[in-house]
PDB file of C-alpha atoms in Angstrom:
ATOM      1  CA  MET A  85     -85.985  46.671 -70.511  1.00  0.00           C
ATOM      2  CA  THR A  86     -82.599  45.249 -70.848  1.00  0.00           C
ATOM      3  CA  CYS A  87     -80.285  46.653 -67.451  1.00  0.00           C
ATOM      4  CA  VAL A  88     -76.605  46.247 -67.638  1.00  0.00           C
ATOM      5  CA  VAL A  89     -74.305  45.864 -64.458  1.00  0.00           C
ATOM      6  CA  LEU A  90     -71.120  46.964 -65.158  1.00  0.00           C
ATOM      7  CA  GLY A  91     -68.296  46.203 -62.509  1.00  0.00           C
ATOM      8  CA  GLY A  92     -64.473  44.413 -62.296  1.00  0.00           C
ATOM      9  CA  SER A  93     -61.376  44.340 -60.522  1.00  0.00           C
ATOM     10  CA  ARG A  94     -59.753  47.288 -59.189  1.00  0.00           C
ATOM     11  CA  HIS A  95     -56.043  46.917 -60.875  1.00  0.00           C
ATOM     12  CA  ILE A  96     -57.783  47.528 -64.001  1.00  0.00           C
ATOM     13  CA  ILE A  97     -57.326  51.303 -64.753  1.00  0.00           C
ATOM     14  CA  ARG A  98     -57.881  51.482 -68.791  1.00  0.00           C
ATOM     15  CA  LEU A  99     -60.085  49.733 -70.908  1.00  0.00           C
ATOM     16  CA  SER A 100     -59.024  47.607 -74.063  1.00  0.00           C
ATOM     17  CA  GLU A 101     -60.252  48.297 -77.346  1.00  0.00           C
ATOM     18  CA  GLU A 102     -62.812  45.375 -77.084  1.00  0.00           C
ATOM     19  CA  VAL A 103     -64.084  46.729 -74.108  1.00  0.00           C
ATOM     20  CA  ARG A 104     -64.829  50.531 -75.259  1.00  0.00           C
ATOM     21  CA  ALA A 105     -66.455  48.625 -78.563  1.00  0.00           C
ATOM     22  CA  ARG A 106     -69.057  46.934 -76.592  1.00  0.00           C
ATOM     23  CA  LEU A 107     -69.667  50.070 -74.003  1.00  0.00           C
ATOM     24  CA  ASP A 108     -69.936  51.933 -77.620  1.00  0.00           C
ATOM     25  CA  ARG A 109     -72.672  49.125 -78.393  1.00  0.00           C
ATOM     26  CA  ILE A 110     -74.543  49.522 -74.662  1.00  0.00           C
ATOM     27  CA  ILE A 111     -74.922  53.094 -75.602  1.00  0.00           C
ATOM     28  CA  GLU A 112     -75.972  53.135 -79.574  1.00  0.00           C
ATOM     29  CA  LYS A 113     -78.642  50.902 -77.631  1.00  0.00           C
ATOM     30  CA  ARG A 114     -79.541  53.636 -75.121  1.00  0.00           C
ATOM     31  CA  LEU A 115     -79.495  50.785 -72.592  1.00  0.00           C
ATOM     32  CA  PRO A 116     -79.251  52.173 -68.713  1.00  0.00           C
ATOM     33  CA  VAL A 117     -76.131  51.004 -67.233  1.00  0.00           C
ATOM     34  CA  VAL A 118     -75.422  50.782 -63.188  1.00  0.00           C
ATOM     35  CA  VAL A 119     -72.198  51.163 -62.217  1.00  0.00           C
ATOM     36  CA  GLY A 120     -70.227  50.843 -58.387  1.00  0.00           C
ATOM     37  CA  ASP A 121     -68.119  53.840 -57.184  1.00  0.00           C
ATOM     38  CA  ALA A 122     -65.529  52.464 -56.476  1.00  0.00           C
ATOM     39  CA  ASN A 123     -61.617  52.895 -58.113  1.00  0.00           C
ATOM     40  CA  GLY A 124     -60.069  50.671 -61.190  1.00  0.00           C
ATOM     41  CA  ALA A 125     -62.873  49.213 -63.736  1.00  0.00           C
ATOM     42  CA  ASP A 126     -65.636  51.031 -62.139  1.00  0.00           C
ATOM     43  CA  LYS A 127     -64.027  54.385 -62.477  1.00  0.00           C
ATOM     44  CA  ALA A 128     -62.581  53.927 -66.032  1.00  0.00           C
ATOM     45  CA  LEU A 129     -65.973  52.521 -67.052  1.00  0.00           C
ATOM     46  CA  GLN A 130     -67.668  55.527 -65.129  1.00  0.00           C
ATOM     47  CA  GLU A 131     -64.573  57.809 -67.530  1.00  0.00           C
ATOM     48  CA  HIS A 132     -65.465  55.876 -70.907  1.00  0.00           C
ATOM     49  CA  PHE A 133     -69.201  56.666 -70.695  1.00  0.00           C
ATOM     50  CA  SER A 134     -68.977  60.595 -69.162  1.00  0.00           C
ATOM     51  CA  SER A 135     -66.405  61.542 -72.014  1.00  0.00           C
ATOM     52  CA  LYS A 136     -68.981  60.189 -74.785  1.00  0.00           C
ATOM     53  CA  GLY A 137     -71.920  62.613 -72.807  1.00  0.00           C
ATOM     54  CA  TYR A 138     -73.890  59.296 -72.396  1.00  0.00           C
ATOM     55  CA  ARG A 139     -76.796  60.024 -68.984  1.00  0.00           C
ATOM     56  CA  ALA A 140     -78.587  56.431 -68.864  1.00  0.00           C
ATOM     57  CA  VAL A 141     -76.065  55.969 -65.655  1.00  0.00           C
ATOM     58  CA  GLU A 142     -76.462  55.379 -61.864  1.00  0.00           C
ATOM     59  CA  VAL A 143     -74.100  54.834 -59.884  1.00  0.00           C
ATOM     60  CA  PHE A 144     -74.368  52.692 -56.997  1.00  0.00           C
ATOM     61  CA  CYS A 145     -72.497  53.284 -53.640  1.00  0.00           C
ATOM     62  CA  SER A 146     -72.355  51.886 -49.691  1.00  0.00           C
ATOM     63  CA  GLY A 147     -72.727  54.197 -46.735  1.00  0.00           C
ATOM     64  CA  PRO A 148     -73.322  57.494 -47.799  1.00  0.00           C
ATOM     65  CA  ALA A 149     -70.958  59.338 -50.767  1.00  0.00           C
ATOM     66  CA  PRO A 150     -69.649  57.663 -53.533  1.00  0.00           C
ATOM     67  CA  ARG A 151     -65.970  58.058 -54.192  1.00  0.00           C
ATOM     68  CA  ASN A 152     -66.099  57.965 -57.448  1.00  0.00           C
ATOM     69  CA  ASN A 153     -68.885  59.994 -59.587  1.00  0.00           C
ATOM     70  CA  VAL A 154     -66.972  60.921 -62.617  1.00  0.00           C
ATOM     71  CA  GLY A 155     -70.010  61.900 -64.581  1.00  0.00           C
ATOM     72  CA  ARG A 156     -72.379  63.454 -61.749  1.00  0.00           C
ATOM     73  CA  TRP A 157     -75.296  61.366 -62.148  1.00  0.00           C
ATOM     74  CA  PRO A 158     -77.569  59.824 -59.808  1.00  0.00           C
ATOM     75  CA  CYS A 159     -76.440  57.904 -56.930  1.00  0.00           C
ATOM     76  CA  ARG A 160     -77.773  55.275 -55.287  1.00  0.00           C
ATOM     77  CA  SER A 161     -76.713  54.850 -51.596  1.00  0.00           C
ATOM     78  CA  ILE A 162     -77.478  51.659 -49.979  1.00  0.00           C
ATOM     79  CA  ALA A 163     -77.365  51.457 -46.127  1.00  0.00           C
ATOM     80  CA  THR A 164     -75.556  48.842 -44.537  1.00  0.00           C
ATOM     81  CA  GLU A 165     -74.450  47.921 -40.871  1.00  0.00           C
ATOM     82  CA  ALA A 166     -71.398  46.086 -41.990  1.00  0.00           C
ATOM     83  CA  GLU A 167     -67.876  47.393 -41.522  1.00  0.00           C
ATOM     84  CA  PRO A 168     -67.433  50.132 -43.691  1.00  0.00           C
ATOM     85  CA  GLY A 169     -64.344  49.026 -45.689  1.00  0.00           C
ATOM     86  CA  THR A 170     -65.128  45.625 -45.437  1.00  0.00           C
ATOM     87  CA  PHE A 171     -65.948  42.792 -48.176  1.00  0.00           C
ATOM     88  CA  SER A 172     -69.443  43.118 -46.699  1.00  0.00           C
ATOM     89  CA  PHE A 173     -69.902  46.487 -46.826  1.00  0.00           C
ATOM     90  CA  TYR A 174     -69.042  46.843 -50.807  1.00  0.00           C
ATOM     91  CA  ALA A 175     -71.139  43.813 -50.995  1.00  0.00           C
ATOM     92  CA  ALA A 176     -74.248  45.727 -50.104  1.00  0.00           C
ATOM     93  CA  LYS A 177     -74.128  47.791 -53.599  1.00  0.00           C
ATOM     94  CA  ASP A 178     -73.106  44.764 -55.726  1.00  0.00           C
ATOM     95  CA  ARG A 179     -76.472  43.595 -54.312  1.00  0.00           C
ATOM     96  CA  ALA A 180     -78.501  46.030 -54.708  1.00  0.00           C
ATOM     97  CA  MET A 181     -76.375  46.145 -58.272  1.00  0.00           C
ATOM     98  CA  ALA A 182     -77.211  42.555 -59.469  1.00  0.00           C
ATOM     99  CA  GLU A 183     -81.444  43.517 -58.413  1.00  0.00           C
ATOM    100  CA  GLN A 184     -81.615  45.887 -60.572  1.00  0.00           C
ATOM    101  CA  ALA A 185     -79.546  44.763 -63.786  1.00  0.00           C
ATOM    102  CA  THR A 186     -80.972  42.318 -65.577  1.00  0.00           C
ATOM    103  CA  VAL A 187     -77.484  41.752 -67.279  1.00  0.00           C
ATOM    104  CA  GLY A 188     -73.956  41.747 -66.288  1.00  0.00           C
ATOM    105  CA  PHE A 189     -71.122  42.583 -68.105  1.00  0.00           C
ATOM    106  CA  MET A 190     -67.505  42.689 -65.820  1.00  0.00           C
ATOM    107  CA  LEU A 191     -63.865  43.009 -66.081  1.00  0.00           C
ATOM    108  CA  TRP A 192     -61.296  40.190 -64.733  1.00  0.00           C
ATOM    109  CA  ASP A 193     -57.892  40.606 -63.745  1.00  0.00           C
ATOM    110  CA  GLY A 194     -57.705  36.816 -63.320  1.00  0.00           C
ATOM    111  CA  LYS A 195     -57.557  37.609 -59.566  1.00  0.00           C
ATOM    112  CA  SER A 196     -60.273  39.529 -58.227  1.00  0.00           C
ATOM    113  CA  ALA A 197     -62.637  37.603 -56.257  1.00  0.00           C
ATOM    114  CA  GLY A 198     -64.784  40.304 -56.131  1.00  0.00           C
ATOM    115  CA  THR A 199     -65.722  40.774 -59.736  1.00  0.00           C
ATOM    116  CA  MET A 200     -66.190  37.004 -59.671  1.00  0.00           C
ATOM    117  CA  VAL A 201     -68.421  36.809 -56.770  1.00  0.00           C
ATOM    118  CA  ASN A 202     -70.793  39.804 -58.565  1.00  0.00           C
ATOM    119  CA  VAL A 203     -71.074  36.880 -61.783  1.00  0.00           C
ATOM    120  CA  TRP A 204     -72.074  34.314 -59.517  1.00  0.00           C
ATOM    121  CA  ARG A 205     -74.744  36.207 -57.714  1.00  0.00           C
ATOM    122  CA  LEU A 206     -76.281  37.096 -61.151  1.00  0.00           C
ATOM    123  CA  LEU A 207     -76.003  33.793 -62.047  1.00  0.00           C
ATOM    124  CA  GLN A 208     -77.969  32.761 -59.134  1.00  0.00           C
ATOM    125  CA  GLN A 209     -80.801  35.410 -60.095  1.00  0.00           C
ATOM    126  CA  ARG A 210     -80.336  33.316 -63.629  1.00  0.00           C
ATOM    127  CA  LYS A 211     -78.768  36.369 -65.235  1.00  0.00           C
ATOM    128  CA  THR A 212     -76.765  35.861 -67.880  1.00  0.00           C
ATOM    129  CA  SER A 213     -73.068  37.738 -67.436  1.00  0.00           C
ATOM    130  CA  LEU A 214     -70.364  38.368 -70.204  1.00  0.00           C
ATOM    131  CA  VAL A 215     -66.893  39.117 -68.676  1.00  0.00           C
ATOM    132  CA  PHE A 216     -64.001  40.014 -69.974  1.00  0.00           C
ATOM    133  CA  VAL A 217     -61.055  38.160 -69.206  1.00  0.00           C
ATOM    134  CA  GLN A 218     -57.894  40.795 -69.612  1.00  0.00           C
ATOM    135  CA  ALA A 219     -55.331  37.971 -69.569  1.00  0.00           C
ATOM    136  CA  GLU A 220     -56.653  35.970 -72.184  1.00  0.00           C
ATOM    137  CA  LYS A 221     -58.561  39.503 -73.844  1.00  0.00           C
ATOM    138  CA  THR A 222     -61.438  37.350 -74.772  1.00  0.00           C
ATOM    139  CA  PHE A 223     -65.013  37.522 -73.518  1.00  0.00           C
ATOM    140  CA  ILE A 224     -66.757  34.916 -71.924  1.00  0.00           C
ATOM    141  CA  GLU A 225     -70.647  33.975 -71.779  1.00  0.00           C
ATOM    142  CA  VAL A 226     -71.330  32.714 -68.508  1.00  0.00           C
ATOM    143  CA  ARG A 227     -75.145  31.701 -68.106  1.00  0.00           C
ATOM    144  CA  GLY A 228     -74.860  28.165 -66.393  1.00  0.00           C
ATOM    145  CA  PRO A 229     -72.250  25.762 -64.523  1.00  0.00           C
ATOM    146  CA  GLY A 230     -70.328  24.945 -67.354  1.00  0.00           C
ATOM    147  CA  GLU A 231     -69.703  28.680 -68.303  1.00  0.00           C
ATOM    148  CA  TRP A 232     -69.440  29.701 -64.176  1.00  0.00           C
ATOM    149  CA  LYS A 233     -66.416  26.140 -64.108  1.00  0.00           C
ATOM    150  CA  GLN A 234     -64.537  27.157 -67.383  1.00  0.00           C
ATOM    151  CA  LEU A 235     -64.221  30.812 -65.845  1.00  0.00           C
ATOM    152  CA  LEU A 236     -63.280  29.379 -62.648  1.00  0.00           C
ATOM    153  CA  SER A 237     -60.041  27.484 -64.354  1.00  0.00           C
ATOM    154  CA  LEU A 238     -58.710  30.250 -64.887  1.00  0.00           C
ATOM    155  CA  ALA A 239     -58.037  31.923 -62.185  1.00  0.00           C
ATOM    156  CA  SER A 240     -54.983  30.395 -59.669  1.00  0.00           C
ATOM    157  CA  ALA A 241     -55.204  28.446 -55.983  1.00  0.00           C
ATOM    158  CA  ALA A 242     -55.022  31.466 -54.402  1.00  0.00           C
ATOM    159  CA  ALA A 243     -57.978  32.931 -56.392  1.00  0.00           C
ATOM    160  CA  LEU A 244     -59.966  30.097 -56.377  1.00  0.00           C
ATOM    161  CA  ALA A 245     -59.280  30.279 -52.086  1.00  0.00           C
ATOM    162  CA  ASP A 246     -60.738  33.251 -52.142  1.00  0.00           C
ATOM    163  CA  ILE A 247     -63.337  33.443 -54.547  1.00  0.00           C
ATOM    164  CA  GLN A 248     -64.334  30.354 -52.378  1.00  0.00           C
ATOM    165  CA  LYS A 249     -64.365  32.237 -48.903  1.00  0.00           C
ATOM    166  CA  LYS A 250     -66.327  35.011 -50.285  1.00  0.00           C
ATOM    167  CA  VAL A 251     -68.862  33.033 -51.794  1.00  0.00           C
ATOM    168  CA  ARG A 252     -69.370  31.462 -49.004  1.00  0.00           C
ATOM    169  CA  LEU A 253     -69.616  35.423 -46.836  1.00  0.00           C
ATOM    170  CA  GLU A 254     -71.933  35.759 -48.791  1.00  0.00           C
ATOM    171  CA  ARG A 255     -73.945  32.722 -49.017  1.00  0.00           C
ATOM    172  CA  THR A 256     -74.574  33.483 -44.747  1.00  0.00           C
ATOM    173  CA  SER A 257     -76.165  36.628 -46.266  1.00  0.00           C
ATOM    174  CA  GLU A 258     -78.614  35.353 -48.415  1.00  0.00           C
ATOM    175  CA  THR A 259     -81.681  33.449 -46.885  1.00  0.00           C
ATOM    176  CA  ASN A 260     -82.189  30.241 -49.669  1.00  0.00           C
ATOM    177  CA  GLU A 261     -80.101  27.850 -50.407  1.00  0.00           C
ATOM    178  CA  LEU A 262     -78.254  28.945 -53.727  1.00  0.00           C
ATOM    179  CA  PRO A 263     -77.432  26.254 -56.644  1.00  0.00           C
ATOM    180  CA  PHE A 264     -73.925  25.945 -58.233  1.00  0.00           C
ATOM    181  CA  THR A 265     -71.834  26.334 -55.493  1.00  0.00           C
ATOM    182  CA  ALA A 266     -69.982  22.687 -55.655  1.00  0.00           C
ATOM    183  CA  GLU A 267     -69.285  23.864 -59.117  1.00  0.00           C
ATOM    184  CA  LEU A 268     -66.499  25.707 -57.625  1.00  0.00           C
ATOM    185  CA  ALA A 269     -65.427  22.916 -54.898  1.00  0.00           C
ATOM    186  CA  ALA A 270     -65.028  21.028 -58.248  1.00  0.00           C
ATOM    187  CA  VAL A 271     -62.698  22.867 -59.968  1.00  0.00           C
ATOM    188  CA  GLN A 272     -60.163  23.050 -56.463  1.00  0.00           C
TER     189      GLN A 272
END
């Protein structure tokens, strides 16, 4: 069965009409979803599902307790040795969500490296992501390196540098060689 991982930029605090319509289709299809516990997009997504009374939601968090669990859904706490509050700390739950899901739906503000690393993680697992690019008010389906490169072309030089730094951090936590990393460098 399809399981959707949801996430996005912490700077996105309101969901557009286009995004709400996609979420309502997830509800209509009764697809299970996994979502993080951060402020911003995670919390906005949780608020939408809670307002609809949707129960097929699981919240993931790093450490012992979620920062947000609006609908009081089941929560999966991911243990990590990483320093609380760091990228590596929160990446533990993001990796677990990517493993659990079969497809991703991400909300990107054009700057958030964490959101892009989540898309990259799914791509490494040969899973498709649908990315809503807020500034463009458009959806980009990322199935392979071509779409990944298209998405990266929308980022500023500073955002690209941050994405590359975080992808490198992620690669140090992996045991296998991951494809598509050259695509990141190719657009700089």
